[in-house]
mmCIF file with all atom_site columns, C-alpha atoms in Angstrom:
data_model
loop_
_atom_site.group_PDB
_atom_site.id
_atom_site.type_symbol
_atom_site.label_atom_id
_atom_site.label_alt_id
_atom_site.label_comp_id
_atom_site.label_asym_id
_atom_site.label_entity_id
_atom_site.label_seq_id
_atom_site.pdbx_PDB_ins_code
_atom_site.Cartn_x
_atom_site.Cartn_y
_atom_site.Cartn_z
_atom_site.occupancy
_atom_site.B_iso_or_equiv
_atom_site.pdbx_formal_charge
_atom_site.auth_seq_id
_atom_site.auth_comp_id
_atom_site.auth_asym_id
_atom_site.auth_atom_id
_atom_site.pdbx_PDB_model_num
ATOM 1   C CA . MET A 1 1   ? 144.722 143.951 3.050  1.00 0.00 ? 1   MET A CA 1
ATOM 2   C CA . LYS A 1 2   ? 147.285 145.874 1.027  1.00 0.00 ? 2   LYS A CA 1
ATOM 3   C CA . ALA A 1 3   ? 149.736 144.258 -1.382 1.00 0.00 ? 3   ALA A CA 1
ATOM 4   C CA . ARG A 1 4   ? 152.526 144.818 1.165  1.00 0.00 ? 4   ARG A CA 1
ATOM 5   C CA . LYS A 1 5   ? 151.520 142.386 3.890  1.00 0.00 ? 5   LYS A CA 1
ATOM 6   C CA . ARG A 1 6   ? 152.144 142.764 7.619  1.00 0.00 ? 6   ARG A CA 1
ATOM 7   C CA . ILE A 1 7   ? 153.355 139.343 8.747  1.00 0.00 ? 7   ILE A CA 1
ATOM 8   C CA . ALA A 1 8   ? 153.860 138.007 12.283 1.00 0.00 ? 8   ALA A CA 1
ATOM 9   C CA . LEU A 1 9   ? 156.449 135.252 12.740 1.00 0.00 ? 9   LEU A CA 1
ATOM 10  C CA . VAL A 1 10  ? 156.059 133.122 15.870 1.00 0.00 ? 10  VAL A CA 1
ATOM 11  C CA . ALA A 1 11  ? 157.531 129.732 16.817 1.00 0.00 ? 11  ALA A CA 1
ATOM 12  C CA . HIS A 1 12  ? 157.806 127.515 19.852 1.00 0.00 ? 12  HIS A CA 1
ATOM 13  C CA . ASP A 1 13  ? 161.402 126.768 20.906 1.00 0.00 ? 13  ASP A CA 1
ATOM 14  C CA . ALA A 1 14  ? 161.702 123.398 19.152 1.00 0.00 ? 14  ALA A CA 1
ATOM 15  C CA . MET A 1 15  ? 160.292 124.909 15.939 1.00 0.00 ? 15  MET A CA 1
ATOM 16  C CA . LYS A 1 16  ? 162.449 128.052 15.760 1.00 0.00 ? 16  LYS A CA 1
ATOM 17  C CA . PRO A 1 17  ? 165.081 126.407 13.499 1.00 0.00 ? 17  PRO A CA 1
ATOM 18  C CA . ALA A 1 18  ? 162.327 125.289 11.091 1.00 0.00 ? 18  ALA A CA 1
ATOM 19  C CA . LEU A 1 19  ? 160.875 128.809 10.951 1.00 0.00 ? 19  LEU A CA 1
ATOM 20  C CA . VAL A 1 20  ? 164.315 130.347 10.356 1.00 0.00 ? 20  VAL A CA 1
ATOM 21  C CA . ALA A 1 21  ? 164.976 127.808 7.575  1.00 0.00 ? 21  ALA A CA 1
ATOM 22  C CA . TRP A 1 22  ? 161.581 128.557 5.995  1.00 0.00 ? 22  TRP A CA 1
ATOM 23  C CA . ALA A 1 23  ? 162.193 132.325 6.168  1.00 0.00 ? 23  ALA A CA 1
ATOM 24  C CA . ALA A 1 24  ? 165.658 131.882 4.634  1.00 0.00 ? 24  ALA A CA 1
ATOM 25  C CA . ARG A 1 25  ? 164.180 129.896 1.723  1.00 0.00 ? 25  ARG A CA 1
ATOM 26  C CA . ASN A 1 26  ? 161.590 132.638 1.210  1.00 0.00 ? 26  ASN A CA 1
ATOM 27  C CA . ARG A 1 27  ? 163.857 135.586 1.982  1.00 0.00 ? 27  ARG A CA 1
ATOM 28  C CA . GLU A 1 28  ? 163.357 137.347 -1.355 1.00 0.00 ? 28  GLU A CA 1
ATOM 29  C CA . VAL A 1 29  ? 159.561 137.389 -1.144 1.00 0.00 ? 29  VAL A CA 1
ATOM 30  C CA . LEU A 1 30  ? 159.473 138.178 2.597  1.00 0.00 ? 30  LEU A CA 1
ATOM 31  C CA . ALA A 1 31  ? 161.806 141.168 2.104  1.00 0.00 ? 31  ALA A CA 1
ATOM 32  C CA . ARG A 1 32  ? 158.973 142.976 0.271  1.00 0.00 ? 32  ARG A CA 1
ATOM 33  C CA . HIS A 1 33  ? 156.715 142.799 3.329  1.00 0.00 ? 33  HIS A CA 1
ATOM 34  C CA . GLU A 1 34  ? 156.634 144.102 6.921  1.00 0.00 ? 34  GLU A CA 1
ATOM 35  C CA . LEU A 1 35  ? 157.770 141.443 9.393  1.00 0.00 ? 35  LEU A CA 1
ATOM 36  C CA . TRP A 1 36  ? 157.016 141.257 13.106 1.00 0.00 ? 36  TRP A CA 1
ATOM 37  C CA . GLY A 1 37  ? 158.165 138.600 15.550 1.00 0.00 ? 37  GLY A CA 1
ATOM 38  C CA . THR A 1 38  ? 157.979 137.659 19.173 1.00 0.00 ? 38  THR A CA 1
ATOM 39  C CA . GLY A 1 39  ? 161.257 138.272 21.044 1.00 0.00 ? 39  GLY A CA 1
ATOM 40  C CA . THR A 1 40  ? 163.598 135.351 20.509 1.00 0.00 ? 40  THR A CA 1
ATOM 41  C CA . THR A 1 41  ? 161.915 134.171 17.315 1.00 0.00 ? 41  THR A CA 1
ATOM 42  C CA . GLY A 1 42  ? 162.176 137.589 15.682 1.00 0.00 ? 42  GLY A CA 1
ATOM 43  C CA . GLY A 1 43  ? 165.838 137.827 16.640 1.00 0.00 ? 43  GLY A CA 1
ATOM 44  C CA . LYS A 1 44  ? 166.664 134.385 15.289 1.00 0.00 ? 44  LYS A CA 1
ATOM 45  C CA . VAL A 1 45  ? 164.864 135.065 11.990 1.00 0.00 ? 45  VAL A CA 1
ATOM 46  C CA . ALA A 1 46  ? 166.637 138.418 11.581 1.00 0.00 ? 46  ALA A CA 1
ATOM 47  C CA . GLU A 1 47  ? 170.012 136.877 12.427 1.00 0.00 ? 47  GLU A CA 1
ATOM 48  C CA . GLY A 1 48  ? 169.514 133.826 10.213 1.00 0.00 ? 48  GLY A CA 1
ATOM 49  C CA . THR A 1 49  ? 168.176 135.670 7.162  1.00 0.00 ? 49  THR A CA 1
ATOM 50  C CA . GLY A 1 50  ? 169.309 139.293 7.303  1.00 0.00 ? 50  GLY A CA 1
ATOM 51  C CA . LEU A 1 51  ? 165.654 140.351 7.105  1.00 0.00 ? 51  LEU A CA 1
ATOM 52  C CA . GLU A 1 52  ? 164.369 143.295 9.136  1.00 0.00 ? 52  GLU A CA 1
ATOM 53  C CA . VAL A 1 53  ? 162.027 141.931 11.809 1.00 0.00 ? 53  VAL A CA 1
ATOM 54  C CA . LYS A 1 54  ? 160.352 144.250 14.306 1.00 0.00 ? 54  LYS A CA 1
ATOM 55  C CA . ARG A 1 55  ? 160.556 142.483 17.662 1.00 0.00 ? 55  ARG A CA 1
ATOM 56  C CA . LEU A 1 56  ? 157.970 142.332 20.416 1.00 0.00 ? 56  LEU A CA 1
ATOM 57  C CA . LYS A 1 57  ? 158.247 140.596 23.802 1.00 0.00 ? 57  LYS A CA 1
ATOM 58  C CA . SER A 1 58  ? 158.926 136.891 24.106 1.00 0.00 ? 58  SER A CA 1
ATOM 59  C CA . GLY A 1 59  ? 155.757 134.800 23.679 1.00 0.00 ? 59  GLY A CA 1
ATOM 60  C CA . PRO A 1 60  ? 155.381 133.658 27.310 1.00 0.00 ? 60  PRO A CA 1
ATOM 61  C CA . LEU A 1 61  ? 156.190 137.187 28.542 1.00 0.00 ? 61  LEU A CA 1
ATOM 62  C CA . GLY A 1 62  ? 153.385 138.855 26.616 1.00 0.00 ? 62  GLY A CA 1
ATOM 63  C CA . GLY A 1 63  ? 154.508 138.682 22.994 1.00 0.00 ? 63  GLY A CA 1
ATOM 64  C CA . ASP A 1 64  ? 151.602 136.436 22.009 1.00 0.00 ? 64  ASP A CA 1
ATOM 65  C CA . GLN A 1 65  ? 149.195 138.977 23.515 1.00 0.00 ? 65  GLN A CA 1
ATOM 66  C CA . GLN A 1 66  ? 150.960 141.815 21.684 1.00 0.00 ? 66  GLN A CA 1
ATOM 67  C CA . ILE A 1 67  ? 150.517 139.938 18.399 1.00 0.00 ? 67  ILE A CA 1
ATOM 68  C CA . GLY A 1 68  ? 146.866 139.297 19.318 1.00 0.00 ? 68  GLY A CA 1
ATOM 69  C CA . ALA A 1 69  ? 146.310 142.982 20.056 1.00 0.00 ? 69  ALA A CA 1
ATOM 70  C CA . MET A 1 70  ? 147.811 143.919 16.687 1.00 0.00 ? 70  MET A CA 1
ATOM 71  C CA . ILE A 1 71  ? 145.474 141.449 14.983 1.00 0.00 ? 71  ILE A CA 1
ATOM 72  C CA . ALA A 1 72  ? 142.470 142.807 16.899 1.00 0.00 ? 72  ALA A CA 1
ATOM 73  C CA . GLU A 1 73  ? 143.394 146.339 15.790 1.00 0.00 ? 73  GLU A CA 1
ATOM 74  C CA . GLY A 1 74  ? 143.735 145.259 12.141 1.00 0.00 ? 74  GLY A CA 1
ATOM 75  C CA . GLU A 1 75  ? 147.514 145.808 12.151 1.00 0.00 ? 75  GLU A CA 1
ATOM 76  C CA . LEU A 1 76  ? 148.531 142.327 10.917 1.00 0.00 ? 76  LEU A CA 1
ATOM 77  C CA . ASP A 1 77  ? 147.487 140.363 7.836  1.00 0.00 ? 77  ASP A CA 1
ATOM 78  C CA . ILE A 1 78  ? 149.264 137.029 8.185  1.00 0.00 ? 78  ILE A CA 1
ATOM 79  C CA . LEU A 1 79  ? 150.341 134.894 11.147 1.00 0.00 ? 79  LEU A CA 1
ATOM 80  C CA . VAL A 1 80  ? 153.052 132.300 10.516 1.00 0.00 ? 80  VAL A CA 1
ATOM 81  C CA . PHE A 1 81  ? 153.088 130.280 13.729 1.00 0.00 ? 81  PHE A CA 1
ATOM 82  C CA . PHE A 1 82  ? 155.197 127.129 13.843 1.00 0.00 ? 82  PHE A CA 1
ATOM 83  C CA . SER A 1 83  ? 153.939 125.456 17.006 1.00 0.00 ? 83  SER A CA 1
ATOM 84  C CA . ASP A 1 84  ? 155.374 122.333 18.580 1.00 0.00 ? 84  ASP A CA 1
ATOM 85  C CA . PRO A 1 85  ? 152.537 119.783 18.592 1.00 0.00 ? 85  PRO A CA 1
ATOM 86  C CA . LEU A 1 86  ? 154.488 117.283 20.700 1.00 0.00 ? 86  LEU A CA 1
ATOM 87  C CA . THR A 1 87  ? 155.314 119.474 23.698 1.00 0.00 ? 87  THR A CA 1
ATOM 88  C CA . ALA A 1 88  ? 152.838 120.916 26.196 1.00 0.00 ? 88  ALA A CA 1
ATOM 89  C CA . MET A 1 89  ? 153.292 124.657 26.567 1.00 0.00 ? 89  MET A CA 1
ATOM 90  C CA . PRO A 1 90  ? 152.655 126.465 29.850 1.00 0.00 ? 90  PRO A CA 1
ATOM 91  C CA . HIS A 1 91  ? 151.131 129.348 27.884 1.00 0.00 ? 91  HIS A CA 1
ATOM 92  C CA . ASP A 1 92  ? 148.816 127.197 25.695 1.00 0.00 ? 92  ASP A CA 1
ATOM 93  C CA . VAL A 1 93  ? 145.893 129.425 26.687 1.00 0.00 ? 93  VAL A CA 1
ATOM 94  C CA . ASP A 1 94  ? 147.704 132.374 25.073 1.00 0.00 ? 94  ASP A CA 1
ATOM 95  C CA . VAL A 1 95  ? 148.264 130.354 21.908 1.00 0.00 ? 95  VAL A CA 1
ATOM 96  C CA . LYS A 1 96  ? 144.590 129.362 21.695 1.00 0.00 ? 96  LYS A CA 1
ATOM 97  C CA . ALA A 1 97  ? 143.571 132.995 22.205 1.00 0.00 ? 97  ALA A CA 1
ATOM 98  C CA . LEU A 1 98  ? 145.943 134.037 19.416 1.00 0.00 ? 98  LEU A CA 1
ATOM 99  C CA . LEU A 1 99  ? 144.425 131.524 16.999 1.00 0.00 ? 99  LEU A CA 1
ATOM 100 C CA . ARG A 1 100 ? 140.917 132.574 18.021 1.00 0.00 ? 100 ARG A CA 1
ATOM 101 C CA . ILE A 1 101 ? 141.548 136.288 17.419 1.00 0.00 ? 101 ILE A CA 1
ATOM 102 C CA . SER A 1 102 ? 143.213 135.425 14.096 1.00 0.00 ? 102 SER A CA 1
ATOM 103 C CA . THR A 1 103 ? 140.062 133.601 13.016 1.00 0.00 ? 103 THR A CA 1
ATOM 104 C CA . LEU A 1 104 ? 137.851 136.491 14.107 1.00 0.00 ? 104 LEU A CA 1
ATOM 105 C CA . GLY A 1 105 ? 140.103 139.001 12.353 1.00 0.00 ? 105 GLY A CA 1
ATOM 106 C CA . GLN A 1 106 ? 140.200 137.053 9.075  1.00 0.00 ? 106 GLN A CA 1
ATOM 107 C CA . VAL A 1 107 ? 143.995 136.828 9.367  1.00 0.00 ? 107 VAL A CA 1
ATOM 108 C CA . VAL A 1 108 ? 145.732 134.218 7.222  1.00 0.00 ? 108 VAL A CA 1
ATOM 109 C CA . VAL A 1 109 ? 147.298 131.587 9.525  1.00 0.00 ? 109 VAL A CA 1
ATOM 110 C CA . ALA A 1 110 ? 150.041 129.136 8.549  1.00 0.00 ? 110 ALA A CA 1
ATOM 111 C CA . CYS A 1 111 ? 151.045 126.613 11.211 1.00 0.00 ? 111 CYS A CA 1
ATOM 112 C CA . ASN A 1 112 ? 153.679 124.693 9.261  1.00 0.00 ? 112 ASN A CA 1
ATOM 113 C CA . ALA A 1 113 ? 156.136 125.136 6.384  1.00 0.00 ? 113 ALA A CA 1
ATOM 114 C CA . ALA A 1 114 ? 153.879 123.479 3.804  1.00 0.00 ? 114 ALA A CA 1
ATOM 115 C CA . THR A 1 115 ? 151.003 125.867 4.507  1.00 0.00 ? 115 THR A CA 1
ATOM 116 C CA . ALA A 1 116 ? 153.350 128.859 4.698  1.00 0.00 ? 116 ALA A CA 1
ATOM 117 C CA . ASP A 1 117 ? 154.798 127.862 1.296  1.00 0.00 ? 117 ASP A CA 1
ATOM 118 C CA . PHE A 1 118 ? 151.301 127.808 -0.199 1.00 0.00 ? 118 PHE A CA 1
ATOM 119 C CA . VAL A 1 119 ? 150.561 131.240 1.313  1.00 0.00 ? 119 VAL A CA 1
ATOM 120 C CA . VAL A 1 120 ? 153.649 132.955 -0.118 1.00 0.00 ? 120 VAL A CA 1
ATOM 121 C CA . ALA A 1 121 ? 153.136 131.206 -3.487 1.00 0.00 ? 121 ALA A CA 1
ATOM 122 C CA . SER A 1 122 ? 149.506 132.365 -3.744 1.00 0.00 ? 122 SER A CA 1
ATOM 123 C CA . SER A 1 123 ? 148.613 134.889 -6.434 1.00 0.00 ? 123 SER A CA 1
ATOM 124 C CA . LEU A 1 124 ? 146.906 136.882 -3.644 1.00 0.00 ? 124 LEU A CA 1
ATOM 125 C CA . PHE A 1 125 ? 150.098 137.246 -1.607 1.00 0.00 ? 125 PHE A CA 1
ATOM 126 C CA . ASP A 1 126 ? 151.459 140.301 -3.437 1.00 0.00 ? 126 ASP A CA 1
ATOM 127 C CA . SER A 1 127 ? 148.081 141.882 -4.260 1.00 0.00 ? 127 SER A CA 1
ATOM 128 C CA . ASP A 1 128 ? 145.434 143.859 -2.470 1.00 0.00 ? 128 ASP A CA 1
ATOM 129 C CA . TYR A 1 129 ? 142.761 141.610 -0.964 1.00 0.00 ? 129 TYR A CA 1
ATOM 130 C CA . THR A 1 130 ? 139.543 142.240 0.943  1.00 0.00 ? 130 THR A CA 1
ATOM 131 C CA . PRO A 1 131 ? 138.531 139.267 3.120  1.00 0.00 ? 131 PRO A CA 1
ATOM 132 C CA . GLN A 1 132 ? 134.907 138.571 3.938  1.00 0.00 ? 132 GLN A CA 1
ATOM 133 C CA . GLU A 1 133 ? 134.002 140.019 7.337  1.00 0.00 ? 133 GLU A CA 1
ATOM 134 C CA . PHE A 1 134 ? 133.742 137.356 10.058 1.00 0.00 ? 134 PHE A CA 1
ATOM 135 C CA . GLU A 1 135 ? 130.257 138.456 11.119 1.00 0.00 ? 135 GLU A CA 1
ATOM 136 C CA . ALA A 1 136 ? 128.945 137.994 7.572  1.00 0.00 ? 136 ALA A CA 1
ATOM 137 C CA . ALA A 1 137 ? 130.630 134.617 7.227  1.00 0.00 ? 137 ALA A CA 1
ATOM 138 C CA . HIS A 1 138 ? 129.356 133.521 10.645 1.00 0.00 ? 138 HIS A CA 1
ATOM 139 C CA . ALA A 1 139 ? 125.790 134.698 10.051 1.00 0.00 ? 139 ALA A CA 1
ATOM 140 C CA . GLY A 1 140 ? 125.015 132.362 7.311  1.00 0.00 ? 140 GLY A CA 1
#
């Protein structure tokens, strides 16, 4: 992982305002990194913060799979995913697959503002970092 992180921003509908608010509070630090977002979420973050966010498809239309593919190819370092724990999602299987591939790929995952705050405040956030390979961690 390079010092300039590649960060995916994803949020369920009810959580989009919280993600935009979090990104606005952390605008200065996020501006130093490469941001990706699923369709609507990426647009709302860009509009609400002025940050450049590269947009993929909407989550239910394949955006979650696009993010997962980027993780599988080693093209993302951090996933900030504000999910709505109180609403059933028709594409929950996609969400579970995204979290699974993030775990396998040793991608940092933040599922709420508190965790995301800790991630961006970490001394590792703006430095190079080499995570332990999953196979080695899983083997023993």
